[in-house]
mmCIF file of C-alpha atoms and ligand atoms in Angstrom:
data_model
loop_
_atom_site.group_PDB
_atom_site.id
_atom_site.type_symbol
_atom_site.label_atom_id
_atom_site.label_comp_id
_atom_site.label_asym_id
_atom_site.label_seq_id
_atom_site.Cartn_x
_atom_site.Cartn_y
_atom_site.Cartn_z
ATOM 1 C CA MET A 7 -2.377 19.245 -8.667
ATOM 2 C CA PRO A 8 -0.944 18.304 -12.097
ATOM 3 C CA MET A 9 -3.435 16.910 -14.635
ATOM 4 C CA ALA A 10 -1.757 13.488 -14.619
ATOM 5 C CA ALA A 11 -2.197 13.309 -10.836
ATOM 6 C CA ALA A 12 -5.860 14.232 -11.080
ATOM 7 C CA ARG A 13 -6.445 11.430 -13.605
ATOM 8 C CA ARG A 14 -4.815 8.617 -11.613
ATOM 9 C CA PRO A 15 -7.308 6.621 -9.511
ATOM 10 C CA LYS A 16 -6.789 6.302 -5.735
ATOM 11 C CA ILE A 17 -4.896 3.152 -4.728
ATOM 12 C CA LYS A 18 -6.905 1.021 -2.306
ATOM 13 C CA HIS A 19 -6.354 -2.702 -1.843
ATOM 14 C CA PRO A 20 -8.152 -3.559 1.414
ATOM 15 C CA PHE A 21 -7.920 -7.341 0.945
ATOM 16 C CA PHE A 22 -4.226 -7.300 0.075
ATOM 17 C CA ALA A 23 -3.488 -4.722 2.790
ATOM 18 C CA ARG A 24 -4.975 -7.058 5.416
ATOM 19 C CA LEU A 25 -3.018 -10.010 4.075
ATOM 20 C CA TYR A 26 0.346 -8.395 3.367
ATOM 21 C CA PRO A 27 1.652 -8.193 6.974
ATOM 22 C CA ARG A 28 1.292 -11.978 7.209
ATOM 23 C CA ILE A 29 2.791 -12.607 3.760
ATOM 24 C CA ASN A 30 5.703 -10.356 4.671
ATOM 25 C CA ALA A 31 6.272 -12.014 8.064
ATOM 26 C CA PHE A 32 6.390 -15.396 6.305
ATOM 27 C CA ALA A 33 8.801 -14.105 3.636
ATOM 28 C CA GLU A 34 11.024 -12.461 6.241
ATOM 29 C CA ALA A 35 11.193 -15.702 8.235
ATOM 30 C CA HIS A 36 12.424 -17.482 5.098
ATOM 31 C CA GLY A 37 15.210 -15.097 4.098
ATOM 32 C CA GLY A 38 13.415 -11.852 3.269
ATOM 33 C CA LEU A 39 14.875 -10.110 6.300
ATOM 34 C CA ASP A 40 18.404 -10.654 5.013
ATOM 35 C CA HIS A 41 17.338 -9.294 1.619
ATOM 36 C CA ARG A 42 16.091 -6.089 3.240
ATOM 37 C CA ARG A 43 19.376 -5.684 5.135
ATOM 38 C CA GLU A 44 21.376 -6.278 1.951
ATOM 39 C CA LEU A 45 19.273 -3.750 0.027
ATOM 40 C CA LEU A 46 19.688 -0.992 2.604
ATOM 41 C CA ALA A 47 23.251 -1.581 3.842
ATOM 42 C CA ASP A 48 24.804 1.245 1.758
ATOM 43 C CA THR A 49 21.980 3.792 1.937
ATOM 44 C CA GLU A 50 22.974 7.170 3.363
ATOM 45 C CA GLY A 51 21.847 10.768 3.786
ATOM 46 C CA CYS A 52 18.260 11.578 2.848
ATOM 47 C CA VAL A 53 16.275 8.735 1.306
ATOM 48 C CA VAL A 54 12.839 8.412 -0.278
ATOM 49 C CA GLU A 55 11.221 5.006 0.018
ATOM 50 C CA VAL A 56 8.461 4.503 -2.542
ATOM 51 C CA GLY A 57 5.531 2.249 -1.704
ATOM 52 C CA ALA A 58 6.785 1.581 1.826
ATOM 53 C CA GLY A 59 3.942 -0.828 2.634
ATOM 54 C CA THR A 60 3.875 -1.686 6.341
ATOM 55 C CA GLY A 61 7.250 -0.010 6.907
ATOM 56 C CA ALA A 62 9.086 -3.334 7.032
ATOM 57 C CA ASN A 63 12.336 -1.683 5.892
ATOM 58 C CA PHE A 64 12.421 1.052 8.509
ATOM 59 C CA ALA A 65 14.238 -0.979 11.165
ATOM 60 C CA HIS A 66 17.050 -1.797 8.735
ATOM 61 C CA TYR A 67 18.280 1.642 7.680
ATOM 62 C CA PRO A 68 21.888 2.154 8.788
ATOM 63 C CA ALA A 69 22.868 5.039 11.101
ATOM 64 C CA LYS A 70 24.311 7.028 8.161
ATOM 65 C CA VAL A 71 20.738 7.573 6.903
ATOM 66 C CA GLU A 72 19.696 10.976 8.250
ATOM 67 C CA LYS A 73 16.101 10.973 7.087
ATOM 68 C CA VAL A 74 13.631 8.681 5.325
ATOM 69 C CA ILE A 75 10.615 10.070 3.477
ATOM 70 C CA ALA A 76 8.351 7.041 3.089
ATOM 71 C CA VAL A 77 5.605 7.390 0.487
ATOM 72 C CA GLU A 78 2.673 4.973 0.600
ATOM 73 C CA PRO A 79 -0.656 5.383 -1.229
ATOM 74 C CA GLU A 80 -2.685 2.572 0.361
ATOM 75 C CA PRO A 81 -4.453 3.891 3.496
ATOM 76 C CA ARG A 82 -4.343 0.762 5.643
ATOM 77 C CA LEU A 83 -0.705 0.035 4.830
ATOM 78 C CA ARG A 84 0.194 3.697 5.394
ATOM 79 C CA LYS A 85 -1.281 3.488 8.895
ATOM 80 C CA LEU A 86 0.888 0.446 9.647
ATOM 81 C CA ALA A 87 3.922 2.272 8.222
ATOM 82 C CA THR A 88 3.195 5.256 10.488
ATOM 83 C CA GLY A 89 3.242 2.891 13.480
ATOM 84 C CA ALA A 90 6.521 1.337 12.309
ATOM 85 C CA ALA A 91 8.032 4.824 11.847
ATOM 86 C CA ALA A 92 7.308 5.671 15.483
ATOM 87 C CA GLU A 93 9.396 2.652 16.559
ATOM 88 C CA SER A 94 12.230 3.137 14.087
ATOM 89 C CA SER A 95 15.635 4.498 15.120
ATOM 90 C CA ALA A 96 15.953 6.256 11.723
ATOM 91 C CA PRO A 97 13.820 9.418 11.476
ATOM 92 C CA VAL A 98 10.987 8.396 9.118
ATOM 93 C CA ASP A 99 8.371 10.769 7.744
ATOM 94 C CA VAL A 100 5.462 8.764 6.269
ATOM 95 C CA ARG A 101 3.585 10.654 3.535
ATOM 96 C CA GLU A 102 0.574 9.930 1.386
ATOM 97 C CA GLY A 103 1.573 9.782 -2.256
ATOM 98 C CA ARG A 104 2.499 7.556 -5.103
ATOM 99 C CA ALA A 105 5.672 6.778 -6.965
ATOM 100 C CA GLU A 106 4.460 8.505 -10.147
ATOM 101 C CA GLU A 107 4.081 11.865 -8.307
ATOM 102 C CA LEU A 108 6.422 12.014 -5.344
ATOM 103 C CA PRO A 109 5.726 14.800 -2.824
ATOM 104 C CA VAL A 110 9.436 15.707 -2.792
ATOM 105 C CA PRO A 111 11.386 18.583 -4.463
ATOM 106 C CA ASP A 112 13.733 18.119 -7.443
ATOM 107 C CA GLY A 113 17.285 16.901 -6.765
ATOM 108 C CA SER A 114 16.710 16.866 -2.993
ATOM 109 C CA VAL A 115 17.593 13.309 -1.946
ATOM 110 C CA ASP A 116 20.637 11.029 -1.974
ATOM 111 C CA GLY A 117 18.776 7.768 -2.447
ATOM 112 C CA VAL A 118 15.499 6.256 -3.599
ATOM 113 C CA VAL A 119 14.514 2.831 -2.284
ATOM 114 C CA ALA A 120 12.156 0.545 -4.205
ATOM 115 C CA SER A 121 11.560 -2.793 -2.538
ATOM 116 C CA LEU A 122 9.050 -5.226 -3.991
ATOM 117 C CA VAL A 123 7.184 -2.294 -5.411
ATOM 118 C CA LEU A 124 7.901 -1.738 -9.125
ATOM 119 C CA CYS A 125 5.824 -4.887 -9.709
ATOM 120 C CA SER A 126 2.772 -3.092 -8.271
ATOM 121 C CA ILE A 127 3.153 0.343 -9.849
ATOM 122 C CA ALA A 128 0.769 1.038 -12.722
ATOM 123 C CA ASP A 129 3.119 3.394 -14.610
ATOM 124 C CA VAL A 130 6.696 2.199 -14.030
ATOM 125 C CA PRO A 131 8.370 4.624 -16.522
ATOM 126 C CA ALA A 132 6.637 7.572 -14.781
ATOM 127 C CA ALA A 133 7.727 6.268 -11.362
ATOM 128 C CA LEU A 134 11.350 5.887 -12.465
ATOM 129 C CA ALA A 135 11.304 9.350 -14.051
ATOM 130 C CA GLU A 136 10.100 10.672 -10.677
ATOM 131 C CA ALA A 137 12.898 8.801 -8.887
ATOM 132 C CA ALA A 138 15.389 10.479 -11.248
ATOM 133 C CA ARG A 139 13.740 13.871 -10.673
ATOM 134 C CA VAL A 140 14.009 13.780 -6.868
ATOM 135 C CA LEU A 141 17.541 12.329 -6.778
ATOM 136 C CA ARG A 142 20.552 14.649 -6.728
ATOM 137 C CA PRO A 143 23.006 14.147 -9.625
ATOM 138 C CA GLY A 144 24.928 10.948 -8.870
ATOM 139 C CA GLY A 145 22.248 9.807 -6.400
ATOM 140 C CA ARG A 146 21.351 6.123 -6.192
ATOM 141 C CA LEU A 147 18.303 3.959 -6.702
ATOM 142 C CA TYR A 148 18.346 0.867 -4.462
ATOM 143 C CA PHE A 149 16.073 -1.872 -5.757
ATOM 144 C CA TYR A 150 14.878 -5.277 -4.590
ATOM 145 C CA GLU A 151 12.353 -6.834 -6.942
ATOM 146 C CA HIS A 152 11.057 -10.166 -8.097
ATOM 147 C CA ILE A 153 11.555 -10.513 -11.849
ATOM 148 C CA ARG A 154 10.555 -12.416 -14.947
ATOM 149 C CA SER A 155 12.567 -15.642 -14.955
ATOM 150 C CA ALA A 156 15.492 -16.006 -17.372
ATOM 151 C CA ASP A 157 14.301 -19.577 -17.906
ATOM 152 C CA PRO A 158 11.737 -19.417 -20.775
ATOM 153 C CA ARG A 159 9.680 -22.302 -19.351
ATOM 154 C CA PHE A 160 9.436 -20.728 -15.931
ATOM 155 C CA ALA A 161 8.709 -17.324 -17.526
ATOM 156 C CA ARG A 162 5.820 -18.899 -19.468
ATOM 157 C CA LYS A 163 4.481 -20.326 -16.213
ATOM 158 C CA GLN A 164 4.753 -16.873 -14.599
ATOM 159 C CA ARG A 165 2.792 -15.361 -17.510
ATOM 160 C CA ARG A 166 0.007 -17.904 -17.055
ATOM 161 C CA ILE A 167 -0.190 -17.385 -13.291
ATOM 162 C CA ASN A 168 -0.099 -13.656 -13.921
ATOM 163 C CA LEU A 169 -3.627 -13.875 -15.356
ATOM 164 C CA VAL A 170 -4.942 -14.039 -11.760
ATOM 165 C CA TRP A 171 -1.970 -13.074 -9.550
ATOM 166 C CA PRO A 172 -2.489 -9.274 -9.709
ATOM 167 C CA LEU A 173 -6.098 -9.694 -8.563
ATOM 168 C CA LEU A 174 -4.961 -11.478 -5.406
ATOM 169 C CA ALA A 175 -1.749 -9.578 -4.761
ATOM 170 C CA GLY A 176 -2.710 -5.909 -4.863
ATOM 171 C CA GLY A 177 -1.894 -5.421 -8.557
ATOM 172 C CA CYS A 178 1.489 -7.185 -8.375
ATOM 173 C CA ASN A 179 2.798 -8.234 -11.803
ATOM 174 C CA LEU A 180 5.026 -11.318 -12.103
ATOM 175 C CA ASP A 181 6.028 -10.601 -15.693
ATOM 176 C CA GLN A 182 8.390 -7.683 -15.116
ATOM 177 C CA ASP A 183 11.912 -6.709 -16.102
ATOM 178 C CA PRO A 184 12.829 -3.935 -13.659
ATOM 179 C CA GLU A 185 16.486 -3.693 -14.713
ATOM 180 C CA ARG A 186 15.522 -2.944 -18.273
ATOM 181 C CA ALA A 187 13.026 -0.310 -17.094
ATOM 182 C CA ILE A 188 15.665 1.238 -14.802
ATOM 183 C CA GLU A 189 18.180 1.485 -17.654
ATOM 184 C CA GLU A 190 15.545 2.870 -20.011
ATOM 185 C CA ALA A 191 14.914 5.599 -17.414
ATOM 186 C CA GLY A 192 18.541 6.715 -17.803
ATOM 187 C CA PHE A 193 20.110 5.079 -14.732
ATOM 188 C CA THR A 194 23.351 3.096 -14.853
ATOM 189 C CA ILE A 195 23.158 -0.163 -12.970
ATOM 190 C CA GLU A 196 26.234 -0.401 -10.723
ATOM 191 C CA HIS A 197 25.557 -3.899 -9.516
ATOM 192 C CA ALA A 198 22.769 -6.432 -9.435
ATOM 193 C CA ARG A 199 22.635 -9.783 -7.671
ATOM 194 C CA HIS A 200 20.226 -12.311 -9.155
ATOM 195 C CA PHE A 201 18.975 -15.170 -7.049
ATOM 196 C CA ASP A 202 16.038 -17.490 -6.498
ATOM 197 C CA PHE A 203 14.157 -16.707 -3.322
ATOM 198 C CA LEU A 204 13.295 -20.258 -2.291
ATOM 199 C CA VAL A 205 10.784 -21.055 0.427
ATOM 200 C CA ASN A 206 11.717 -24.257 2.257
ATOM 201 C CA GLY A 207 13.811 -25.188 -0.780
ATOM 202 C CA ARG A 208 10.954 -24.682 -3.247
ATOM 203 C CA THR A 209 10.396 -22.138 -5.984
ATOM 204 C CA THR A 210 7.335 -19.908 -5.942
ATOM 205 C CA PRO A 211 6.041 -17.809 -8.877
ATOM 206 C CA SER A 212 7.948 -14.818 -7.464
ATOM 207 C CA SER A 213 11.195 -16.665 -6.678
ATOM 208 C CA PRO A 214 13.447 -15.102 -9.354
ATOM 209 C CA CYS A 215 14.693 -11.908 -7.722
ATOM 210 C CA VAL A 216 17.257 -9.144 -8.032
ATOM 211 C CA ILE A 217 18.841 -6.824 -5.480
ATOM 212 C CA GLY A 218 20.832 -3.967 -6.956
ATOM 213 C CA VAL A 219 21.948 -0.361 -7.086
ATOM 214 C CA ALA A 220 21.634 2.063 -10.003
ATOM 215 C CA ARG A 221 23.104 5.528 -10.307
ATOM 216 C CA LYS A 222 21.622 8.716 -11.739
ATOM 217 C CA PRO A 223 24.125 10.425 -14.083
ATOM 218 C CA GLU A 224 26.150 13.328 -12.616
ATOM 219 C CA SER A 225 24.846 15.673 -15.304
HETATM 220 C C1 SAM B 21 4.292 -5.902 -2.195
HETATM 221 S S1 SAM B 21 4.019 -4.393 -1.391
HETATM 222 C C2 SAM B 21 5.676 -3.982 -0.888
HETATM 223 C C3 SAM B 21 5.715 -3.059 0.286
HETATM 224 C C4 SAM B 21 7.097 -2.688 0.786
HETATM 225 N N1 SAM B 21 7.830 -1.922 -0.187
HETATM 226 C C5 SAM B 21 7.906 -3.871 1.212
HETATM 227 O O1 SAM B 21 9.077 -3.978 0.840
HETATM 228 O O2 SAM B 21 7.370 -4.690 1.977
HETATM 229 C C6 SAM B 21 3.721 -3.280 -2.754
HETATM 230 C C7 SAM B 21 3.491 -1.861 -2.286
HETATM 231 O O3 SAM B 21 3.398 -0.992 -3.413
HETATM 232 C C8 SAM B 21 2.444 -0.006 -3.113
HETATM 233 N N2 SAM B 21 2.033 0.643 -4.371
HETATM 234 C C9 SAM B 21 1.169 0.210 -5.324
HETATM 235 N N3 SAM B 21 1.071 1.116 -6.312
HETATM 236 C C10 SAM B 21 1.903 2.130 -5.985
HETATM 237 C C11 SAM B 21 2.242 3.365 -6.601
HETATM 238 N N4 SAM B 21 1.715 3.720 -7.762
HETATM 239 N N5 SAM B 21 3.119 4.177 -5.963
HETATM 240 C C12 SAM B 21 3.680 3.808 -4.784
HETATM 241 N N6 SAM B 21 3.394 2.653 -4.164
HETATM 242 C C13 SAM B 21 2.520 1.830 -4.749
HETATM 243 C C14 SAM B 21 1.360 -0.789 -2.412
HETATM 244 O O4 SAM B 21 0.448 0.035 -1.739
HETATM 245 C C15 SAM B 21 2.211 -1.648 -1.492
HETATM 246 O O5 SAM B 21 2.538 -0.975 -0.322
#
């Protein structure tokens, strides 16, 4: 095991892991299901999904996806993901692991999927470097994330709420700029759709969102 891996603490969020299936069901009933379908529509070949949670994406991979390696560090969520994999039409292999040290060889996959997960990863640059490592040249990173608002007033509100939010939401950080991090990791963003994920017409602290695709350079 590399030194960095040995130093990273185990990820266990029993409270959040109990709550998340309900939070996700609520979000999916208010538009989240369509977001998952949009995120995954163009995935193909062999895909790594980082931080797969309960496996809520598995049912939405298109037929052109030959294999999904789903990495999830949290034990309770991983168990739920294993159950979801058994019911999925796409072949899904659920593995213990974390985004910063993916249990996958270099250049071996066509796509990496990150959905609502960069917000929860302790070392985002390390996770994106790992995504680049496992992708083949020209491979794609598919991302769906809530983001820091472009509206300074709303962003200030997110920063204030963020003082307690991570404690309740399994380490989730509201004050994030995933597109910037993705570009800093050497990817080229091919497209990104920004939108407010409203619940019954209302904003929530995690309403500002992006769904996009970024490409690893060919060489
Ligand atoms: C909000 S949930 C999203 C789950 C799932 N991706 C989805 O779309 O529903 C955040 C997930 O990130 C996972 N996570 C937290 N830290 C992680 C890390 N360092 N590497 C990989 N996954 C991580 C959590 O265990 C949890 O499953």
